[in-house]
XYZ file of N, CA, C and O in Angstrom:
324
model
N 0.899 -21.708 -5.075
C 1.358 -21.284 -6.385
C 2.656 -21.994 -6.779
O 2.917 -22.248 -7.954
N 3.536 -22.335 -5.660
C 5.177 -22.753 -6.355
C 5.054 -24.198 -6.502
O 6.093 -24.792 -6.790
N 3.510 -25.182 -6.296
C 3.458 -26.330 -6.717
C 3.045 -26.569 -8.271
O 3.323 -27.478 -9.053
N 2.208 -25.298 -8.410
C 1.835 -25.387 -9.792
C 3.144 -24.864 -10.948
O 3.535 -25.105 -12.090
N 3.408 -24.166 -9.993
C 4.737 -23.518 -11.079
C 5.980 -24.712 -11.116
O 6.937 -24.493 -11.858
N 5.956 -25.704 -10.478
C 6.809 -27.154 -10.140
C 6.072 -27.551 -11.675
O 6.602 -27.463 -12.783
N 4.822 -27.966 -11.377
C 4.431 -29.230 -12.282
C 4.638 -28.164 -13.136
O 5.864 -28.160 -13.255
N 4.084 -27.008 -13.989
C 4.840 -26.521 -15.057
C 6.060 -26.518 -16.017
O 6.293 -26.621 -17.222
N 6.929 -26.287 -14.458
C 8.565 -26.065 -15.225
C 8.939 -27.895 -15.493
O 9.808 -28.465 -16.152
N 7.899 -28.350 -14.692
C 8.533 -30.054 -15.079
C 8.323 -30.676 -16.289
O 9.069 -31.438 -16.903
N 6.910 -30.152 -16.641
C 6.596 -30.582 -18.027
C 6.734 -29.453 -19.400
O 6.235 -29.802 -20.470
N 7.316 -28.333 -19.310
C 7.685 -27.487 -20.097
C 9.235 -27.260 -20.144
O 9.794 -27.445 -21.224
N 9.804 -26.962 -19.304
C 11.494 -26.358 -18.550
C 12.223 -27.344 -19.213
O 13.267 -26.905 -19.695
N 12.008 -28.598 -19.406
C 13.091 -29.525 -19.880
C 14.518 -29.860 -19.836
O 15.462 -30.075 -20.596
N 14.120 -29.780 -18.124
C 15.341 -29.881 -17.051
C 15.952 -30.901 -17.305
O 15.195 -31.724 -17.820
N 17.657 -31.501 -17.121
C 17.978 -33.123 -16.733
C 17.999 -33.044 -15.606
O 18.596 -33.999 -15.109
N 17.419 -31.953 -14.504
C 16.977 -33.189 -12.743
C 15.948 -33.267 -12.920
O 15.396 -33.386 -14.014
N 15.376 -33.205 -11.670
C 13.668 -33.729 -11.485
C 13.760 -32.380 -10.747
O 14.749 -31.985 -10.131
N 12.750 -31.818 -10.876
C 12.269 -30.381 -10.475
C 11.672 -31.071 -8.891
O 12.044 -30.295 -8.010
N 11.420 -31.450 -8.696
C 11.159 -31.691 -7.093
C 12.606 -31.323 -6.218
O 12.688 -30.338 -5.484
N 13.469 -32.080 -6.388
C 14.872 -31.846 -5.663
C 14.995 -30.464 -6.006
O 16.122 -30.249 -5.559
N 14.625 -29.422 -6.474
C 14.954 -28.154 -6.540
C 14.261 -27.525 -5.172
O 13.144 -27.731 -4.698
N 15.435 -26.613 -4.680
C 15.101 -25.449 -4.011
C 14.593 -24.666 -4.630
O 14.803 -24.473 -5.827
N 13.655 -23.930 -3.773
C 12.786 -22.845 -4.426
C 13.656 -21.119 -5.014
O 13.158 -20.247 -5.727
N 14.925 -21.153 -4.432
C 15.931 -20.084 -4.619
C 16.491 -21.107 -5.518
O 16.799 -20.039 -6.047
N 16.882 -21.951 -6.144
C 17.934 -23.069 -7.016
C 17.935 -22.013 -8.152
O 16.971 -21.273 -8.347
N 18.922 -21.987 -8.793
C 19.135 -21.766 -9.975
C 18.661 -22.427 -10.943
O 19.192 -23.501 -11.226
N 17.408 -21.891 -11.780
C 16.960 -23.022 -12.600
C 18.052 -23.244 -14.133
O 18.284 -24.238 -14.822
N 18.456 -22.024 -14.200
C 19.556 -22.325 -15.471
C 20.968 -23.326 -15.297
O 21.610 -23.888 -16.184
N 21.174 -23.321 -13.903
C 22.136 -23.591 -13.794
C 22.067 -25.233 -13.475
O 22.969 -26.068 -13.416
N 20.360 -25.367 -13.262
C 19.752 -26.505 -13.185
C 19.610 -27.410 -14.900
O 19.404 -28.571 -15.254
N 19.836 -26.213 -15.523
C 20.113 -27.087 -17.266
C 18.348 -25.952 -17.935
O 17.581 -26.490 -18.733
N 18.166 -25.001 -17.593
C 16.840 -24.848 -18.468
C 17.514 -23.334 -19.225
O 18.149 -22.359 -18.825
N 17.074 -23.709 -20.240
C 17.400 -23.227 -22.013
C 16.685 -21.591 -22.129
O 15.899 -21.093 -21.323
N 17.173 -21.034 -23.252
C 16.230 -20.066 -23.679
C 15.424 -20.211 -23.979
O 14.522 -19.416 -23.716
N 15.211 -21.323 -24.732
C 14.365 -21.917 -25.317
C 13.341 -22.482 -24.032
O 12.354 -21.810 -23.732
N 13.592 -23.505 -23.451
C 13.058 -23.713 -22.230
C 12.182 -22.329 -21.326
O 11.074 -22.631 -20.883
N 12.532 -21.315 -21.151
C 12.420 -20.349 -20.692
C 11.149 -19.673 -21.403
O 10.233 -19.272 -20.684
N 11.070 -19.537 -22.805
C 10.052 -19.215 -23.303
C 8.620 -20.306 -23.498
O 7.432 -19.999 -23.392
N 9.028 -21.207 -23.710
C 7.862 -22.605 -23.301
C 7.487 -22.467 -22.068
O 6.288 -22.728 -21.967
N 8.157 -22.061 -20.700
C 8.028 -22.131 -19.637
C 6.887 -21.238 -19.313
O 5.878 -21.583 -18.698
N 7.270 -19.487 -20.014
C 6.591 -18.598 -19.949
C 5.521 -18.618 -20.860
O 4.584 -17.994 -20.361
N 5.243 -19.055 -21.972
C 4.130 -19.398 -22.430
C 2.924 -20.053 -21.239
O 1.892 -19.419 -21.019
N 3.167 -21.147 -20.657
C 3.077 -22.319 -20.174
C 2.169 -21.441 -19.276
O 0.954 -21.277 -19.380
N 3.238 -20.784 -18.153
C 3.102 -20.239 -16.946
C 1.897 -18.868 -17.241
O 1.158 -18.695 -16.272
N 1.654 -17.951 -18.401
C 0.926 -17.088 -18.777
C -0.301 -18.110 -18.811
O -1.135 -18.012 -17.911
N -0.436 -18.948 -19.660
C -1.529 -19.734 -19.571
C -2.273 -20.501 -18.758
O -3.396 -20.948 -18.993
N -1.389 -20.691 -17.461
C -1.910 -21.258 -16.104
C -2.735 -19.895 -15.369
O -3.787 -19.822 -14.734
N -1.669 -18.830 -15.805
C -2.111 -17.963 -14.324
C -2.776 -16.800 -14.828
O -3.288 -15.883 -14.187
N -2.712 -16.933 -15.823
C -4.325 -15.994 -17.095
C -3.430 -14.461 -16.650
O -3.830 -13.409 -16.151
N -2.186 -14.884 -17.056
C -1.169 -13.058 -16.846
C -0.173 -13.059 -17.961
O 0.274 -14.131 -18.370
N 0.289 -11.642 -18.600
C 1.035 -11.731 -19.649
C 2.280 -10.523 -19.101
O 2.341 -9.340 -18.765
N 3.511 -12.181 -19.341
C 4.502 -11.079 -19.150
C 4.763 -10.044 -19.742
O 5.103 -10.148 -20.921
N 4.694 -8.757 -19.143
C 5.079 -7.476 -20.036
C 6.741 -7.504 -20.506
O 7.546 -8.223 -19.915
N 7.144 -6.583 -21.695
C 8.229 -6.651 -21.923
C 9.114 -6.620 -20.837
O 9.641 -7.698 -20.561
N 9.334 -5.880 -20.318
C 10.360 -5.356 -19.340
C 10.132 -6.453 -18.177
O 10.484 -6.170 -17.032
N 9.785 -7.193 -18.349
C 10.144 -8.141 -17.061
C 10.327 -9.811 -17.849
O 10.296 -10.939 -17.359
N 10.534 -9.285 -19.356
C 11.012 -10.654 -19.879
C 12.514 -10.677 -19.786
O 13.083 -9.967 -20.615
N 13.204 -11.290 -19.018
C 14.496 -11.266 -18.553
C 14.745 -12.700 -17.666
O 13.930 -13.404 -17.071
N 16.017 -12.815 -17.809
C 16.494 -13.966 -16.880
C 16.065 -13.748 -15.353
O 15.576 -14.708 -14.760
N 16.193 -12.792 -14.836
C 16.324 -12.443 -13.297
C 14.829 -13.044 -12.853
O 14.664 -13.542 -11.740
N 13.508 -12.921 -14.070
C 12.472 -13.048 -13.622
C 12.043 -15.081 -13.383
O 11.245 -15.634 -12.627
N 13.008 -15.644 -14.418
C 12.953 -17.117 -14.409
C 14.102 -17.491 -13.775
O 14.239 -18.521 -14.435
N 14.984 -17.504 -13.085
C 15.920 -17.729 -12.571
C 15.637 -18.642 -11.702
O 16.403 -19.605 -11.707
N 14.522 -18.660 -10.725
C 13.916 -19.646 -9.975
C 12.834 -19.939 -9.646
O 11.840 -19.301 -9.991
N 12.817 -20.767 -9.052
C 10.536 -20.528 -8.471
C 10.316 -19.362 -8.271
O 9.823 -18.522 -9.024
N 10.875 -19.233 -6.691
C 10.970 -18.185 -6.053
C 10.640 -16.989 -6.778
O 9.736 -16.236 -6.415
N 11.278 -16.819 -7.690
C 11.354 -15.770 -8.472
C 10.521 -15.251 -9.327
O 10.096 -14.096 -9.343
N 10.178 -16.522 -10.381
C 8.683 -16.700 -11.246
C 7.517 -16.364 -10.305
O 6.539 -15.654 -10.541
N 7.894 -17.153 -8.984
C 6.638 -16.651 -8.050
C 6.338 -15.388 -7.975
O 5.258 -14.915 -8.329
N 7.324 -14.733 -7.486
C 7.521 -12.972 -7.212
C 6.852 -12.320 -9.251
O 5.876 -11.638 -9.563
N 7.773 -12.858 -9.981
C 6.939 -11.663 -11.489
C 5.538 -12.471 -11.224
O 4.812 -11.478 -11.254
N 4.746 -13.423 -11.015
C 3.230 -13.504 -11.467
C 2.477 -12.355 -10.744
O 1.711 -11.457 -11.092
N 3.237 -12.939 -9.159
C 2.345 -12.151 -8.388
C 2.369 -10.794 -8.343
O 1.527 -10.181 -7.686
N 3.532 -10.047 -9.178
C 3.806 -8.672 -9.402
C 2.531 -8.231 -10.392
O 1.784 -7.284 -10.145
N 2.421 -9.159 -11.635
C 1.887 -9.201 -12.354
C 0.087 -8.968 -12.107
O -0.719 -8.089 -12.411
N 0.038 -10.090 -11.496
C -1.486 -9.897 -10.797
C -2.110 -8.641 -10.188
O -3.227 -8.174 -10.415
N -1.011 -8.122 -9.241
C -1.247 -7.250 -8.264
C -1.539 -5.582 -9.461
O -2.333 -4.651 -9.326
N -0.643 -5.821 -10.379
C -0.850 -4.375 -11.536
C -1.959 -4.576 -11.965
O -2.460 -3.480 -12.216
N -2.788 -5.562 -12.246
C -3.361 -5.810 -12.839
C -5.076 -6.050 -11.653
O -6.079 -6.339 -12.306
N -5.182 -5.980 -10.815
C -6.157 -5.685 -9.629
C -7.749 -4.718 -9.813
O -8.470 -4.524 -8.833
């Protein structure tokens, strides 16, 4: 899952690094990705993984990193079972 969520944030996130050199804990904001970025991302990422973020988990804490995006899909999935 955190390869697909790579090529995602690479071609949506509109980082200035290269999303490869990211740690999977990295700070992606702090890595340069936008609000704006953030919602392209989550568009992006709903449409890969056929899941819709609910309100309450549209928040920074949930895009903050792979890691992290990893943790809301799979939260997501699992409610959804």
């Amino acid at each position: 899952m955190k390869t697909r969520i790579r090529e995602i944030l690479k071609t949506t996130g509109k980082l200035p690094v290269d999303v490869a050199t990211l740690a999977d804990e990295a700070d992606l904001y702090n890595a340069g990705l936008t609000s704006f970025g953030t919602v392209e991302l989550m568009m992006a990422l709903e449409e890969a993984f056929e899941v819709e973020f609910p309100d309450n988990m549209m928040n920074r804490r949930n895009f903050a990193s792979i890691a992290a995006i990893e943790n809301a899909i799979r939260t997501i999935q699992s409610e959804h079972v």
